[in-house]
């Protein structure tokens, strides 16, 4: 019985944009580990492994080679996880990543073909399914650790957005606001770290733009050469 050979993996010339996003998540993960413990690293590791397995499964089903240099699914998984509280269950993270990669990304054709950001779709799925886990946060405590397993005994509070929505005013000092020392998503409260990462990405965006222009110029050149060759023939 003959088997159909696997197609070569598609080449995505994103110039390392999603690789940069993964690297920029690392400082946020490090700060979250300082506030909540190793559980944060385990949640992020679970998300990355799930995203990677999804990509490998889709490549197998499409009879394509797995593209090792394409990190968009891992980037979406980390972004999604960092938007959730450190007490979220592992299965919630897994379901969110499955929705982000398989439903929001691959179901629409894969890399670059999705109409909605996969991380946003994954967050919407878990927010609707488990709002009690997604919108309640533990208080950060420097160099303290949350349980690695069940967090049912951990005291949870509402975030600043809930207080503002109800007409209240959060009482957070400027220092705590800058350092992220208040209850909220594990990777979305460290203002100084987020600003530093944003500046780096803005700097890298210039390099991405120059690289994309070079790639476009090469493609136009090759197309003109092919057109000239066809005319000669």
PDB file of C-alpha atoms in Angstrom:
ATOM      1  CA  UNK A   1       0.000   0.000   0.000  1.00  0.00           C
ATOM      2  CA  UNK A   2       1.476   3.325  -1.073  1.00  0.00           C
ATOM      3  CA  UNK A   3       1.505   6.231   1.263  1.00  0.00           C
ATOM      4  CA  UNK A   4       1.228   9.842   0.210  1.00  0.00           C
ATOM      5  CA  UNK A   5       4.493  11.670   0.942  1.00  0.00           C
ATOM      6  CA  UNK A   6       4.370  14.488   3.405  1.00  0.00           C
ATOM      7  CA  UNK A   7       4.320  17.963   1.939  1.00  0.00           C
ATOM      8  CA  UNK A   8       7.104  20.318   2.961  1.00  0.00           C
ATOM      9  CA  UNK A   9       6.295  22.656   5.806  1.00  0.00           C
ATOM     10  CA  UNK A  10       5.121  26.093   4.633  1.00  0.00           C
ATOM     11  CA  UNK A  11       7.694  28.828   5.143  1.00  0.00           C
ATOM     12  CA  UNK A  12       6.376  31.765   7.164  1.00  0.00           C
ATOM     13  CA  UNK A  13       8.576  34.840   6.832  1.00  0.00           C
ATOM     14  CA  UNK A  14       7.462  36.625   9.983  1.00  0.00           C
ATOM     15  CA  UNK A  15      11.063  37.692  10.733  1.00  0.00           C
ATOM     16  CA  UNK A  16      10.882  36.389  14.290  1.00  0.00           C
ATOM     17  CA  UNK A  17       7.892  38.485  15.395  1.00  0.00           C
ATOM     18  CA  UNK A  18       6.308  35.674  17.379  1.00  0.00           C
ATOM     19  CA  UNK A  19       9.707  34.563  18.656  1.00  0.00           C
ATOM     20  CA  UNK A  20      10.148  38.074  20.044  1.00  0.00           C
ATOM     21  CA  UNK A  21       6.711  37.856  21.657  1.00  0.00           C
ATOM     22  CA  UNK A  22       7.713  34.619  23.380  1.00  0.00           C
ATOM     23  CA  UNK A  23      10.923  36.207  24.647  1.00  0.00           C
ATOM     24  CA  UNK A  24       9.039  39.269  25.861  1.00  0.00           C
ATOM     25  CA  UNK A  25       6.750  37.032  27.913  1.00  0.00           C
ATOM     26  CA  UNK A  26       9.730  35.692  29.865  1.00  0.00           C
ATOM     27  CA  UNK A  27      10.259  38.840  32.038  1.00  0.00           C
ATOM     28  CA  UNK A  28       6.527  38.856  32.844  1.00  0.00           C
ATOM     29  CA  UNK A  29       6.685  35.183  33.793  1.00  0.00           C
ATOM     30  CA  UNK A  30       9.734  35.851  35.992  1.00  0.00           C
ATOM     31  CA  UNK A  31       7.966  38.651  37.844  1.00  0.00           C
ATOM     32  CA  UNK A  32       4.846  36.524  38.263  1.00  0.00           C
ATOM     33  CA  UNK A  33       6.965  33.698  39.696  1.00  0.00           C
ATOM     34  CA  UNK A  34       8.337  36.153  42.278  1.00  0.00           C
ATOM     35  CA  UNK A  35       4.783  37.074  43.329  1.00  0.00           C
ATOM     36  CA  UNK A  36       3.043  33.693  43.076  1.00  0.00           C
ATOM     37  CA  UNK A  37       5.680  30.966  42.958  1.00  0.00           C
ATOM     38  CA  UNK A  38       6.585  28.105  40.636  1.00  0.00           C
ATOM     39  CA  UNK A  39       2.929  27.447  39.829  1.00  0.00           C
ATOM     40  CA  UNK A  40       3.113  30.251  37.246  1.00  0.00           C
ATOM     41  CA  UNK A  41       5.962  28.522  35.409  1.00  0.00           C
ATOM     42  CA  UNK A  42       4.038  25.235  35.438  1.00  0.00           C
ATOM     43  CA  UNK A  43       0.926  26.897  34.004  1.00  0.00           C
ATOM     44  CA  UNK A  44       2.945  28.556  31.238  1.00  0.00           C
ATOM     45  CA  UNK A  45       4.815  25.334  30.524  1.00  0.00           C
ATOM     46  CA  UNK A  46       1.517  23.468  30.255  1.00  0.00           C
ATOM     47  CA  UNK A  47       0.228  26.073  27.802  1.00  0.00           C
ATOM     48  CA  UNK A  48       3.349  25.937  25.599  1.00  0.00           C
ATOM     49  CA  UNK A  49       3.406  22.128  25.502  1.00  0.00           C
ATOM     50  CA  UNK A  50      -0.303  22.038  24.610  1.00  0.00           C
ATOM     51  CA  UNK A  51       0.192  24.565  21.797  1.00  0.00           C
ATOM     52  CA  UNK A  52       3.185  22.680  20.431  1.00  0.00           C
ATOM     53  CA  UNK A  53       1.311  19.371  20.432  1.00  0.00           C
ATOM     54  CA  UNK A  54      -1.597  21.030  18.622  1.00  0.00           C
ATOM     55  CA  UNK A  55       0.723  22.256  15.875  1.00  0.00           C
ATOM     56  CA  UNK A  56       2.301  18.820  15.519  1.00  0.00           C
ATOM     57  CA  UNK A  57      -1.129  17.172  15.348  1.00  0.00           C
ATOM     58  CA  UNK A  58      -2.357  19.585  12.673  1.00  0.00           C
ATOM     59  CA  UNK A  59       0.827  19.061  10.640  1.00  0.00           C
ATOM     60  CA  UNK A  60       0.300  15.296  10.866  1.00  0.00           C
ATOM     61  CA  UNK A  61      -3.341  15.537   9.789  1.00  0.00           C
ATOM     62  CA  UNK A  62      -2.433  17.810   6.866  1.00  0.00           C
ATOM     63  CA  UNK A  63       0.464  15.502   5.944  1.00  0.00           C
ATOM     64  CA  UNK A  64       2.961  18.328   6.257  1.00  0.00           C
ATOM     65  CA  UNK A  65       6.252  18.493   8.072  1.00  0.00           C
ATOM     66  CA  UNK A  66       6.117  20.256  11.422  1.00  0.00           C
ATOM     67  CA  UNK A  67       7.533  23.761  11.077  1.00  0.00           C
ATOM     68  CA  UNK A  68       9.964  24.153  13.964  1.00  0.00           C
ATOM     69  CA  UNK A  69      10.678  27.849  13.489  1.00  0.00           C
ATOM     70  CA  UNK A  70       7.039  28.992  13.620  1.00  0.00           C
ATOM     71  CA  UNK A  71       6.306  30.014  17.220  1.00  0.00           C
ATOM     72  CA  UNK A  72       2.980  31.770  16.833  1.00  0.00           C
ATOM     73  CA  UNK A  73       0.976  29.108  18.705  1.00  0.00           C
ATOM     74  CA  UNK A  74       3.409  29.155  21.627  1.00  0.00           C
ATOM     75  CA  UNK A  75       3.231  32.963  21.713  1.00  0.00           C
ATOM     76  CA  UNK A  76      -0.577  32.894  21.738  1.00  0.00           C
ATOM     77  CA  UNK A  77      -0.533  30.279  24.519  1.00  0.00           C
ATOM     78  CA  UNK A  78       1.723  32.394  26.736  1.00  0.00           C
ATOM     79  CA  UNK A  79      -0.286  35.572  26.123  1.00  0.00           C
ATOM     80  CA  UNK A  80      -3.483  33.747  26.997  1.00  0.00           C
ATOM     81  CA  UNK A  81      -2.055  32.238  30.181  1.00  0.00           C
ATOM     82  CA  UNK A  82      -0.625  35.528  31.412  1.00  0.00           C
ATOM     83  CA  UNK A  83      -4.088  37.102  31.122  1.00  0.00           C
ATOM     84  CA  UNK A  84      -5.460  34.676  33.717  1.00  0.00           C
ATOM     85  CA  UNK A  85      -5.007  34.528  37.506  1.00  0.00           C
ATOM     86  CA  UNK A  86      -2.253  32.388  38.978  1.00  0.00           C
ATOM     87  CA  UNK A  87      -4.860  30.215  40.716  1.00  0.00           C
ATOM     88  CA  UNK A  88      -6.510  29.077  37.481  1.00  0.00           C
ATOM     89  CA  UNK A  89      -6.745  25.313  37.041  1.00  0.00           C
ATOM     90  CA  UNK A  90      -4.473  23.553  34.602  1.00  0.00           C
ATOM     91  CA  UNK A  91      -7.385  22.143  32.626  1.00  0.00           C
ATOM     92  CA  UNK A  92      -8.731  25.659  32.063  1.00  0.00           C
ATOM     93  CA  UNK A  93      -5.402  26.665  30.530  1.00  0.00           C
ATOM     94  CA  UNK A  94      -5.392  23.559  28.335  1.00  0.00           C
ATOM     95  CA  UNK A  95      -8.934  24.184  27.072  1.00  0.00           C
ATOM     96  CA  UNK A  96      -8.118  27.833  26.369  1.00  0.00           C
ATOM     97  CA  UNK A  97      -5.025  26.921  24.370  1.00  0.00           C
ATOM     98  CA  UNK A  98      -6.923  24.242  22.438  1.00  0.00           C
ATOM     99  CA  UNK A  99      -9.557  26.830  21.517  1.00  0.00           C
ATOM    100  CA  UNK A 100      -6.910  29.392  20.552  1.00  0.00           C
ATOM    101  CA  UNK A 101      -4.802  27.111  18.361  1.00  0.00           C
ATOM    102  CA  UNK A 102      -7.272  24.614  16.910  1.00  0.00           C
ATOM    103  CA  UNK A 103     -10.441  26.709  16.748  1.00  0.00           C
ATOM    104  CA  UNK A 104      -9.239  30.268  16.224  1.00  0.00           C
ATOM    105  CA  UNK A 105      -6.038  29.601  14.252  1.00  0.00           C
ATOM    106  CA  UNK A 106      -6.002  26.271  12.436  1.00  0.00           C
ATOM    107  CA  UNK A 107      -9.728  26.057  11.651  1.00  0.00           C
ATOM    108  CA  UNK A 108      -9.375  29.210   9.522  1.00  0.00           C
ATOM    109  CA  UNK A 109      -6.339  27.987   7.599  1.00  0.00           C
ATOM    110  CA  UNK A 110      -3.463  28.381  10.012  1.00  0.00           C
ATOM    111  CA  UNK A 111      -0.779  31.008  10.234  1.00  0.00           C
ATOM    112  CA  UNK A 112      -1.967  34.508   9.332  1.00  0.00           C
ATOM    113  CA  UNK A 113      -5.412  33.402   8.121  1.00  0.00           C
ATOM    114  CA  UNK A 114      -7.374  33.879  11.344  1.00  0.00           C
ATOM    115  CA  UNK A 115      -9.949  36.731  11.460  1.00  0.00           C
ATOM    116  CA  UNK A 116      -9.715  37.093  15.265  1.00  0.00           C
ATOM    117  CA  UNK A 117      -6.671  36.988  17.498  1.00  0.00           C
ATOM    118  CA  UNK A 118      -6.346  33.391  18.777  1.00  0.00           C
ATOM    119  CA  UNK A 119      -5.400  34.472  22.306  1.00  0.00           C
ATOM    120  CA  UNK A 120      -8.557  36.598  22.502  1.00  0.00           C
ATOM    121  CA  UNK A 121     -10.709  33.700  21.304  1.00  0.00           C
ATOM    122  CA  UNK A 122      -9.149  31.344  23.853  1.00  0.00           C
ATOM    123  CA  UNK A 123      -9.695  33.884  26.630  1.00  0.00           C
ATOM    124  CA  UNK A 124     -13.330  34.371  25.613  1.00  0.00           C
ATOM    125  CA  UNK A 125     -13.936  30.615  25.722  1.00  0.00           C
ATOM    126  CA  UNK A 126     -12.548  30.151  29.239  1.00  0.00           C
ATOM    127  CA  UNK A 127     -14.099  33.391  30.516  1.00  0.00           C
ATOM    128  CA  UNK A 128     -17.547  32.229  29.473  1.00  0.00           C
ATOM    129  CA  UNK A 129     -17.005  28.667  30.676  1.00  0.00           C
ATOM    130  CA  UNK A 130     -15.273  29.326  34.033  1.00  0.00           C
ATOM    131  CA  UNK A 131     -15.839  32.968  35.041  1.00  0.00           C
ATOM    132  CA  UNK A 132     -15.331  32.100  38.726  1.00  0.00           C
ATOM    133  CA  UNK A 133     -11.753  31.061  37.911  1.00  0.00           C
ATOM    134  CA  UNK A 134     -10.906  33.754  35.378  1.00  0.00           C
ATOM    135  CA  UNK A 135     -12.163  36.870  37.166  1.00  0.00           C
ATOM    136  CA  UNK A 136     -11.059  36.202  40.757  1.00  0.00           C
ATOM    137  CA  UNK A 137      -7.438  36.806  41.708  1.00  0.00           C
ATOM    138  CA  UNK A 138      -5.105  35.955  44.599  1.00  0.00           C
ATOM    139  CA  UNK A 139      -3.248  38.701  46.402  1.00  0.00           C
ATOM    140  CA  UNK A 140       0.403  38.837  45.286  1.00  0.00           C
ATOM    141  CA  UNK A 141       2.992  38.191  47.953  1.00  0.00           C
ATOM    142  CA  UNK A 142       6.671  38.634  47.115  1.00  0.00           C
ATOM    143  CA  UNK A 143       8.593  35.344  47.256  1.00  0.00           C
ATOM    144  CA  UNK A 144       5.509  33.478  48.479  1.00  0.00           C
ATOM    145  CA  UNK A 145       4.250  30.398  46.653  1.00  0.00           C
ATOM    146  CA  UNK A 146       0.787  29.241  45.755  1.00  0.00           C
ATOM    147  CA  UNK A 147       0.069  25.501  45.948  1.00  0.00           C
ATOM    148  CA  UNK A 148       1.209  23.635  42.857  1.00  0.00           C
ATOM    149  CA  UNK A 149      -2.000  21.592  42.770  1.00  0.00           C
ATOM    150  CA  UNK A 150      -5.450  22.608  43.928  1.00  0.00           C
ATOM    151  CA  UNK A 151      -5.912  26.235  45.021  1.00  0.00           C
ATOM    152  CA  UNK A 152      -9.365  25.892  46.563  1.00  0.00           C
ATOM    153  CA  UNK A 153      -8.160  27.174  49.930  1.00  0.00           C
ATOM    154  CA  UNK A 154      -6.570  30.342  48.544  1.00  0.00           C
ATOM    155  CA  UNK A 155      -8.405  33.604  49.269  1.00  0.00           C
ATOM    156  CA  UNK A 156      -9.457  35.384  46.079  1.00  0.00           C
ATOM    157  CA  UNK A 157     -10.528  38.975  45.466  1.00  0.00           C
ATOM    158  CA  UNK A 158     -12.006  40.946  42.585  1.00  0.00           C
ATOM    159  CA  UNK A 159      -9.682  42.901  40.333  1.00  0.00           C
ATOM    160  CA  UNK A 160      -9.539  46.697  39.873  1.00  0.00           C
ATOM    161  CA  UNK A 161     -11.700  46.480  36.742  1.00  0.00           C
ATOM    162  CA  UNK A 162     -14.565  45.016  38.777  1.00  0.00           C
ATOM    163  CA  UNK A 163     -14.275  47.843  41.324  1.00  0.00           C
ATOM    164  CA  UNK A 164     -14.297  50.482  38.565  1.00  0.00           C
ATOM    165  CA  UNK A 165     -17.253  48.826  36.856  1.00  0.00           C
ATOM    166  CA  UNK A 166     -19.269  49.096  40.076  1.00  0.00           C
ATOM    167  CA  UNK A 167     -18.479  52.793  40.484  1.00  0.00           C
ATOM    168  CA  UNK A 168     -15.700  52.378  43.030  1.00  0.00           C
ATOM    169  CA  UNK A 169     -12.115  53.606  42.981  1.00  0.00           C
ATOM    170  CA  UNK A 170      -9.227  51.160  43.547  1.00  0.00           C
ATOM    171  CA  UNK A 171      -6.776  52.171  46.257  1.00  0.00           C
ATOM    172  CA  UNK A 172      -3.454  51.210  44.704  1.00  0.00           C
ATOM    173  CA  UNK A 173      -0.288  53.179  45.374  1.00  0.00           C
ATOM    174  CA  UNK A 174       1.840  54.403  42.490  1.00  0.00           C
ATOM    175  CA  UNK A 175       4.680  52.073  43.439  1.00  0.00           C
ATOM    176  CA  UNK A 176       2.415  49.016  43.611  1.00  0.00           C
ATOM    177  CA  UNK A 177       0.845  50.006  40.281  1.00  0.00           C
ATOM    178  CA  UNK A 178       4.256  50.263  38.643  1.00  0.00           C
ATOM    179  CA  UNK A 179       5.542  46.977  40.084  1.00  0.00           C
ATOM    180  CA  UNK A 180       2.292  45.035  39.704  1.00  0.00           C
ATOM    181  CA  UNK A 181       1.878  44.426  43.412  1.00  0.00           C
ATOM    182  CA  UNK A 182      -1.922  44.167  43.378  1.00  0.00           C
ATOM    183  CA  UNK A 183      -4.488  41.493  42.575  1.00  0.00           C
ATOM    184  CA  UNK A 184      -4.950  40.900  38.866  1.00  0.00           C
ATOM    185  CA  UNK A 185      -3.935  38.688  35.941  1.00  0.00           C
ATOM    186  CA  UNK A 186      -0.545  37.138  36.591  1.00  0.00           C
ATOM    187  CA  UNK A 187       1.150  38.833  33.642  1.00  0.00           C
ATOM    188  CA  UNK A 188      -0.832  42.036  33.103  1.00  0.00           C
ATOM    189  CA  UNK A 189      -0.131  44.087  36.211  1.00  0.00           C
ATOM    190  CA  UNK A 190       3.641  44.820  35.998  1.00  0.00           C
ATOM    191  CA  UNK A 191       3.436  48.222  34.331  1.00  0.00           C
ATOM    192  CA  UNK A 192       7.176  48.944  34.158  1.00  0.00           C
ATOM    193  CA  UNK A 193       8.022  45.533  32.720  1.00  0.00           C
ATOM    194  CA  UNK A 194       5.198  45.788  30.167  1.00  0.00           C
ATOM    195  CA  UNK A 195       6.388  49.245  29.064  1.00  0.00           C
ATOM    196  CA  UNK A 196       9.961  47.996  28.689  1.00  0.00           C
ATOM    197  CA  UNK A 197       8.767  45.053  26.580  1.00  0.00           C
ATOM    198  CA  UNK A 198       6.608  47.382  24.459  1.00  0.00           C
ATOM    199  CA  UNK A 199       9.595  49.655  23.739  1.00  0.00           C
ATOM    200  CA  UNK A 200      11.668  46.673  22.678  1.00  0.00           C
ATOM    201  CA  UNK A 201       8.932  45.438  20.351  1.00  0.00           C
ATOM    202  CA  UNK A 202       8.554  48.917  18.832  1.00  0.00           C
ATOM    203  CA  UNK A 203      12.273  48.929  18.126  1.00  0.00           C
ATOM    204  CA  UNK A 204      12.067  45.474  16.585  1.00  0.00           C
ATOM    205  CA  UNK A 205       9.095  46.533  14.464  1.00  0.00           C
ATOM    206  CA  UNK A 206      11.385  48.792  12.456  1.00  0.00           C
ATOM    207  CA  UNK A 207      13.607  45.801  11.690  1.00  0.00           C
ATOM    208  CA  UNK A 208      10.537  43.747  10.729  1.00  0.00           C
ATOM    209  CA  UNK A 209       9.432  46.510   8.340  1.00  0.00           C
ATOM    210  CA  UNK A 210      12.830  46.697   6.633  1.00  0.00           C
ATOM    211  CA  UNK A 211      12.960  42.917   6.345  1.00  0.00           C
ATOM    212  CA  UNK A 212       9.471  42.681   4.878  1.00  0.00           C
ATOM    213  CA  UNK A 213      10.340  45.332   2.296  1.00  0.00           C
ATOM    214  CA  UNK A 214      13.437  43.346   1.284  1.00  0.00           C
ATOM    215  CA  UNK A 215      11.380  40.159   0.977  1.00  0.00           C
ATOM    216  CA  UNK A 216       8.752  41.956  -1.127  1.00  0.00           C
ATOM    217  CA  UNK A 217      11.453  43.418  -3.392  1.00  0.00           C
ATOM    218  CA  UNK A 218      12.971  39.960  -3.924  1.00  0.00           C
ATOM    219  CA  UNK A 219       9.589  38.493  -4.799  1.00  0.00           C
ATOM    220  CA  UNK A 220       8.883  41.282  -7.288  1.00  0.00           C
ATOM    221  CA  UNK A 221      12.325  40.768  -8.836  1.00  0.00           C
ATOM    222  CA  UNK A 222      11.769  37.009  -9.190  1.00  0.00           C
ATOM    223  CA  UNK A 223       8.311  37.607 -10.694  1.00  0.00           C
ATOM    224  CA  UNK A 224       9.752  40.023 -13.291  1.00  0.00           C
ATOM    225  CA  UNK A 225      12.499  37.547 -14.156  1.00  0.00           C
ATOM    226  CA  UNK A 226       9.922  34.790 -14.647  1.00  0.00           C
ATOM    227  CA  UNK A 227       7.762  37.053 -16.797  1.00  0.00           C
ATOM    228  CA  UNK A 228      10.757  37.959 -18.957  1.00  0.00           C
ATOM    229  CA  UNK A 229      11.693  34.292 -19.335  1.00  0.00           C
ATOM    230  CA  UNK A 230       8.177  33.406 -20.442  1.00  0.00           C
ATOM    231  CA  UNK A 231       8.202  36.156 -23.031  1.00  0.00           C
ATOM    232  CA  UNK A 232      11.497  34.891 -24.440  1.00  0.00           C
ATOM    233  CA  UNK A 233      10.088  31.374 -24.722  1.00  0.00           C
TER     234      UNK A 233
END
